[in-house]
Amino acid sequence: MQFGVYGLRPEEKKYFAQWAEANAVTLRYHDDNLGAQKAADFAGEDAVVTLQTTPYPAAVFAEMKKAGVQYIALRNVGMDNVPFPVLAANGIKLSNVPAYSPQSIAEFAVSLTLQLVRGFGTLNRAIASHQYTEAMHLTGIELGTLTIGVVGTGRIGASAVQLFQGFGCTVLGYDPYPNPQLKNKIEYVDDLADLWPRVDVIDLHIPGTKENTHLIGAPEIAQMKPGVFLINTARGNLIDTNALLQGLADDHIGGAGIDTFEYENEVIDQWNRNEAPANKAYQTLMADPRVIFTPHIAYHTESAVENMVTVSLEQAKAFVQTGTAPHAVDVAKL
Ligand code: NAD
Ligand code: COI
């Protein structure tokens, strides 16, 4: 059995090598993302194991079909970059890794919140420029005094709820499918309009579907408390960036923790080359000390990387051996 590994990251290599040896499977490593390959490039590969945040172009699935590759195992959770109808049309089966480490992302979201409420953006700049008295007078807010609105209480949202409650926060939740594990633990609101005016921090943990695009825009921000903090470790398209910038300019938004950015696809090549992105919205956010910006790394812990690699490889193996996999997703229905 042989799998093609696409979008290989150096930190994944040891886990791939260990699994391949233990399972007697050959892995062909490709640093490139899935996109420009032709059928011949997939020769000998029984399945493809892939990780990328940029969109998967439709044409590559036709090339896979020509090469007889029927299975794709994603190494990540989010599938917003996958054109499901194209996979269905090419008879390609797909799996993801739905829970490689919800804790990793939840901890990161809480960490962004802690940094915002203690003014770390301002603090770091003041200390770096020897403005120690500014740092000494900067007065923070204790997390436990705040009410947090968690939007999406699935795997990651539920972990975030638990962590915020550990700090003594009051947590409100919104999810069209409330999590039975959180019954009697948090107050669920019936719709988002009830949530916006009641919370000090909004923490997003929902998929970046078409329906969820710009879930937060100018009308929603207007309903929020002045000084609200926004945390987005889910997907960039959930927040209308222009509305975010305006909310910061108006001082209606007190700060933002942005790990997932609406224009990520425009800046990722520059990130990969360690160059400063030319995108104006990015530059404005980066210049604002009330914003903590990270390049889509909330997930990135040792446990997460190990699970992403090993669980995705297990899916690929199950696909090849049985035609299905424990985390197969129904591309025809999505
Ligand atoms: P999940 O499927 O366990 O939970 C998502 C929840 O969101 C579900 O309960 C669903 O009912 C709810 N939901 C969907 N639309 C909603 C809406 N409009 N309002 C309220 N709730 C809504 O998924 P998860 O494992 O918790 O992951 C959530 C998202 O986190 C993923 O889709 C992915 O985009 C993102 N993610 C980001 C990183 C990162 O490194 N930044 C890593 C992994 C996942
Ligand atoms: C996910 O798993 O959905 C993420 O956002 C992580 C990223 C590397 C794709």
XYZ file of C-alpha atoms and ligand atoms in Angstrom:
387
model
C 0.000 0.000 0.000
C 1.283 3.468 -0.882
C -0.105 6.900 0.055
C 0.814 10.325 -1.296
C 1.343 12.847 1.491
C 0.708 16.410 0.273
C 1.476 19.733 1.971
C 4.048 18.049 4.212
C 5.179 20.163 7.163
C 8.563 19.420 8.741
C 7.140 18.883 12.222
C 4.870 16.106 10.892
C 7.653 14.005 9.385
C 8.571 11.973 12.494
C 4.944 10.916 13.054
C 4.557 9.910 9.393
C 7.760 7.882 9.526
C 6.785 6.099 12.771
C 3.322 5.193 11.477
C 4.615 4.049 8.076
C 7.113 1.705 9.696
C 4.599 0.275 12.174
C 1.987 -0.282 9.444
C 4.284 -1.369 6.608
C 2.829 1.308 4.325
C 4.974 3.294 1.888
C 4.569 7.069 1.983
C 5.536 9.390 -0.881
C 6.187 12.838 0.555
C 5.287 16.016 -1.361
C 6.021 19.453 0.080
C 3.588 21.029 -2.392
C -0.068 21.481 -1.628
C -2.612 19.615 -3.689
C -3.471 21.713 -6.740
C -1.253 21.674 -9.828
C -0.643 17.896 -10.037
C -1.401 15.864 -13.157
C -2.563 12.241 -13.261
C 1.009 10.959 -13.714
C 2.042 12.596 -10.439
C -0.341 10.315 -8.525
C 0.977 7.109 -10.133
C 1.205 4.312 -7.572
C -0.672 6.205 -4.852
C -3.650 4.317 -3.385
C -4.806 7.318 -1.363
C -3.904 10.945 -0.809
C -3.324 12.431 2.656
C -3.452 16.203 2.602
C -3.371 19.404 4.675
C -3.799 22.971 3.440
C -5.888 26.031 4.239
C -6.144 27.308 0.652
C -8.956 26.085 -1.636
C -8.522 22.734 -3.388
C -8.892 23.456 -7.141
C -11.514 21.377 -8.958
C -9.144 20.278 -11.751
C -6.931 18.216 -9.446
C -9.772 15.801 -8.638
C -10.268 14.966 -12.316
C -6.513 14.210 -12.479
C -6.820 11.979 -9.428
C -9.715 10.148 -11.038
C -7.662 9.583 -14.202
C -4.916 8.113 -12.016
C -7.441 5.862 -10.253
C -7.045 7.519 -6.835
C -10.367 7.249 -5.016
C -9.596 8.341 -1.483
C -8.564 11.581 0.187
C -7.824 11.759 3.909
C -7.628 15.328 5.206
C -5.338 15.826 8.176
C -7.540 18.605 9.603
C -11.056 19.439 10.796
C -12.405 22.252 8.580
C -13.609 21.320 5.083
C -14.619 24.772 3.828
C -11.842 24.641 1.201
C -13.089 21.388 -0.368
C -15.461 21.498 -3.410
C -17.734 18.607 -2.347
C -19.799 18.372 -5.580
C -16.571 17.987 -7.593
C -15.442 15.129 -5.362
C -18.847 13.485 -5.671
C -18.779 13.887 -9.471
C -15.340 12.217 -9.619
C -16.327 9.371 -7.271
C -13.720 10.406 -4.692
C -14.296 9.572 -1.032
C -13.211 11.957 1.720
C -12.441 11.809 5.423
C -11.309 14.409 7.943
C -9.954 14.309 11.499
C -12.851 15.771 13.462
C -11.247 15.872 16.909
C -7.441 15.808 16.726
C -7.310 18.153 19.713
C -10.253 20.471 20.448
C -8.339 21.482 23.585
C -5.491 22.980 21.534
C -7.764 25.477 19.793
C -9.858 26.167 22.909
C -6.714 26.919 24.960
C -5.508 29.266 22.243
C -8.843 31.124 22.192
C -8.697 31.555 25.960
C -5.077 32.656 25.726
C -5.995 35.334 23.149
C -8.769 36.506 25.478
C -6.394 36.717 28.455
C -3.899 38.712 26.411
C -6.600 41.153 25.266
C -8.123 41.804 28.670
C -4.673 42.539 30.145
C -3.693 44.737 27.186
C -0.714 42.655 26.086
C -0.531 44.332 22.660
C -0.054 47.717 24.329
C 2.138 46.274 27.100
C 4.569 44.565 24.739
C 4.983 47.703 22.648
C 5.411 49.945 25.721
C 8.068 47.684 27.248
C 9.904 47.239 23.932
C 10.164 51.046 23.629
C 11.153 51.466 27.327
C 7.851 53.141 28.247
C 7.754 51.282 31.557
C 5.459 53.755 33.300
C 2.843 53.276 30.581
C 3.044 49.555 31.276
C 2.833 50.143 35.037
C -0.344 52.241 34.712
C -2.094 49.980 32.247
C -5.034 48.529 34.170
C -6.419 45.211 33.019
C -9.708 43.395 33.493
C -9.986 40.081 35.347
C -11.314 37.374 33.076
C -13.541 35.924 35.808
C -15.563 39.133 36.007
C -16.642 38.827 32.363
C -19.493 37.173 30.501
C -18.367 35.152 27.490
C -20.576 34.340 24.513
C -19.488 31.095 22.896
C -20.924 30.758 19.391
C -20.845 27.101 18.367
C -20.689 24.651 21.247
C -19.446 21.555 19.422
C -16.099 19.967 20.238
C -13.936 23.099 20.411
C -16.662 25.373 21.772
C -17.425 22.902 24.584
C -13.720 22.792 25.561
C -13.636 26.601 25.556
C -16.725 26.728 27.795
C -15.010 24.482 30.334
C -11.822 26.574 30.311
C -13.635 29.915 30.631
C -15.714 28.523 33.492
C -12.471 27.492 35.187
C -11.564 31.186 35.296
C -14.933 31.961 36.920
C -16.545 33.478 33.820
C -20.263 33.433 33.178
C -20.763 31.685 29.849
C -23.680 32.065 27.451
C -23.900 29.825 24.415
C -25.584 29.839 21.055
C -25.824 26.808 18.797
C -28.792 25.600 16.740
C -27.927 22.135 18.103
C -27.201 22.645 21.810
C -24.601 20.273 23.225
C -26.243 17.793 25.642
C -22.990 17.735 27.662
C -23.463 21.425 28.458
C -27.072 21.035 29.632
C -27.434 22.831 32.993
C -23.827 24.071 32.695
C -24.401 27.167 30.538
C -27.335 29.302 29.523
C -28.207 28.864 25.859
C -29.805 31.855 24.141
C -32.397 31.272 21.429
C -30.776 33.478 18.879
C -27.702 35.553 18.306
C -29.559 38.853 18.680
C -30.063 37.869 22.359
C -26.358 37.130 22.758
C -24.692 40.229 21.289
C -25.857 42.812 23.886
C -25.229 40.553 26.892
C -21.598 39.487 26.553
C -18.172 41.080 27.025
C -16.309 38.558 24.862
C -17.519 36.771 21.729
C -15.692 33.539 21.007
C -16.429 31.853 17.651
C -16.213 28.069 17.127
C -18.321 27.403 14.045
C -17.504 26.189 10.521
C -16.805 28.664 7.744
C -19.760 27.622 5.602
C -21.438 29.921 3.066
C -24.348 30.425 5.485
C -21.987 31.532 8.264
C -20.091 34.027 6.092
C -20.124 37.483 7.734
C -22.070 36.195 10.713
C -20.547 39.251 12.359
C -20.868 42.453 10.333
C -21.708 46.083 11.052
C -25.357 45.450 12.142
C -24.239 42.771 14.646
C -21.374 44.890 15.999
C -23.826 47.752 16.577
C -25.815 45.456 18.901
C -22.753 44.481 20.949
C -21.625 46.090 24.213
C -19.158 48.945 23.755
C -15.687 47.581 24.459
C -16.564 44.032 23.352
C -13.669 41.658 22.589
C -13.943 39.382 19.514
C -12.062 36.095 19.303
C -11.894 34.230 15.998
C -9.968 30.967 15.858
C -12.588 29.346 13.605
C -12.579 30.738 10.056
C -11.782 34.158 8.604
C -14.987 34.525 6.594
C -17.104 34.597 9.784
C -16.226 38.246 10.460
C -16.650 41.057 7.934
C -13.178 42.558 8.224
C -14.265 46.026 7.080
C -16.868 46.061 9.855
C -14.235 44.876 12.347
C -11.875 47.673 11.298
C -14.673 50.235 11.586
C -15.680 48.880 15.015
C -12.077 49.270 16.209
C -11.816 52.753 14.675
C -15.028 53.766 16.504
C -13.727 52.243 19.771
C -16.902 50.138 19.866
C -14.744 47.023 19.736
C -12.248 46.887 22.611
C -9.948 44.373 20.987
C -9.764 41.346 18.719
C -7.904 38.051 18.752
C -7.613 36.954 15.138
C -6.076 33.576 14.299
C -8.235 33.093 11.221
C -8.384 36.040 8.843
C -10.814 36.725 6.010
C -8.035 37.403 3.491
C -5.792 34.520 4.554
C -5.663 33.197 0.979
C -4.269 36.550 -0.183
C -1.486 36.697 2.394
C -0.495 33.070 2.856
C 2.175 33.042 0.139
C 3.848 36.012 1.804
C 3.580 34.317 5.214
C 5.215 31.235 3.717
C 8.086 33.361 2.412
C 8.404 35.280 5.721
C 7.504 38.500 3.931
C 5.258 41.311 5.179
C 1.848 40.988 3.488
C 0.737 43.874 1.257
C -2.934 43.423 2.212
C -4.210 46.733 3.651
C -6.661 45.209 6.136
C -3.874 42.998 7.481
C -1.573 45.991 7.877
C -4.248 48.007 9.711
C -4.969 45.149 12.093
C -1.272 44.550 12.734
C -0.724 48.244 13.511
C -3.455 48.233 16.177
C -2.182 47.338 19.670
C -5.700 46.161 20.597
C -5.392 43.340 18.079
C -3.521 40.100 18.662
C -2.992 38.511 15.253
C -1.654 34.999 14.644
C -1.241 33.140 11.302
C -3.781 30.288 11.699
C -1.848 28.384 14.350
C -4.403 27.867 17.118
C -4.324 24.104 16.528
C -0.575 23.720 16.479
C 0.522 21.597 19.441
C 2.511 18.359 19.627
C -0.596 16.307 20.459
C -2.581 17.887 17.636
C 0.126 17.292 15.013
C 0.581 13.667 16.093
C -3.176 13.013 15.990
C -3.647 14.783 12.657
C -1.011 12.568 11.076
C -1.880 9.227 12.633
C -5.670 9.530 12.506
C -5.633 10.657 8.858
C -3.338 7.753 7.921
C -5.695 5.333 9.685
C -8.555 6.733 7.571
C -6.562 6.254 4.362
C -5.699 2.673 5.330
C -9.323 1.856 6.196
C -10.486 3.368 2.881
C -8.068 1.228 0.878
C -8.827 -1.944 2.838
C -12.611 -1.630 3.184
C -13.849 1.135 0.874
C -14.901 3.266 3.821
C -13.362 4.866 6.922
C -14.510 5.742 10.472
C -14.358 9.475 9.699
C -15.622 9.282 6.121
C -17.835 12.251 5.259
C -20.715 12.032 2.823
C -19.590 14.405 0.060
C -22.875 13.917 -1.788
C -24.829 15.322 1.161
C -22.583 18.251 2.102
P -17.967 20.868 15.627
O -18.614 20.360 14.390
O -17.689 19.924 16.739
O -18.828 22.084 16.218
C -19.291 23.139 15.434
C -20.608 23.604 16.041
O -21.003 24.817 15.395
C -21.776 22.616 15.849
O -22.328 22.292 17.115
C -22.767 23.388 14.980
O -24.133 23.085 15.307
C -22.413 24.819 15.332
N -22.827 25.851 14.388
C -22.774 25.838 13.033
N -23.218 27.025 12.553
C -23.538 27.785 13.632
C -24.034 29.110 13.794
N -24.309 29.904 12.751
N -24.244 29.572 15.051
C -23.968 28.801 16.123
N -23.519 27.537 16.040
C -23.297 27.046 14.796
O -16.642 21.585 15.135
P -15.353 21.935 16.010
O -14.439 20.768 16.050
O -15.787 22.545 17.286
O -14.648 23.007 15.043
C -15.221 24.265 14.785
C -14.421 24.972 13.707
O -13.151 25.335 14.212
C -14.068 24.119 12.473
O -15.131 24.060 11.552
C -12.879 24.844 11.897
O -13.315 25.799 10.951
C -12.290 25.573 13.110
N -10.933 25.104 13.439
C -9.934 26.015 13.517
C -8.639 25.605 13.847
C -7.477 26.561 13.954
O -6.326 26.133 14.051
N -7.673 27.863 13.968
C -8.382 24.240 14.070
C -9.448 23.342 13.987
C -10.723 23.781 13.678
C -8.505 22.811 10.909
O -8.114 21.720 11.348
O -9.657 22.968 10.447
C -7.614 23.966 10.942
O -8.080 25.085 10.864
C -6.136 23.734 11.005
C -5.471 24.132 9.714
C -4.039 23.716 9.660
C -6.175 23.626 8.494
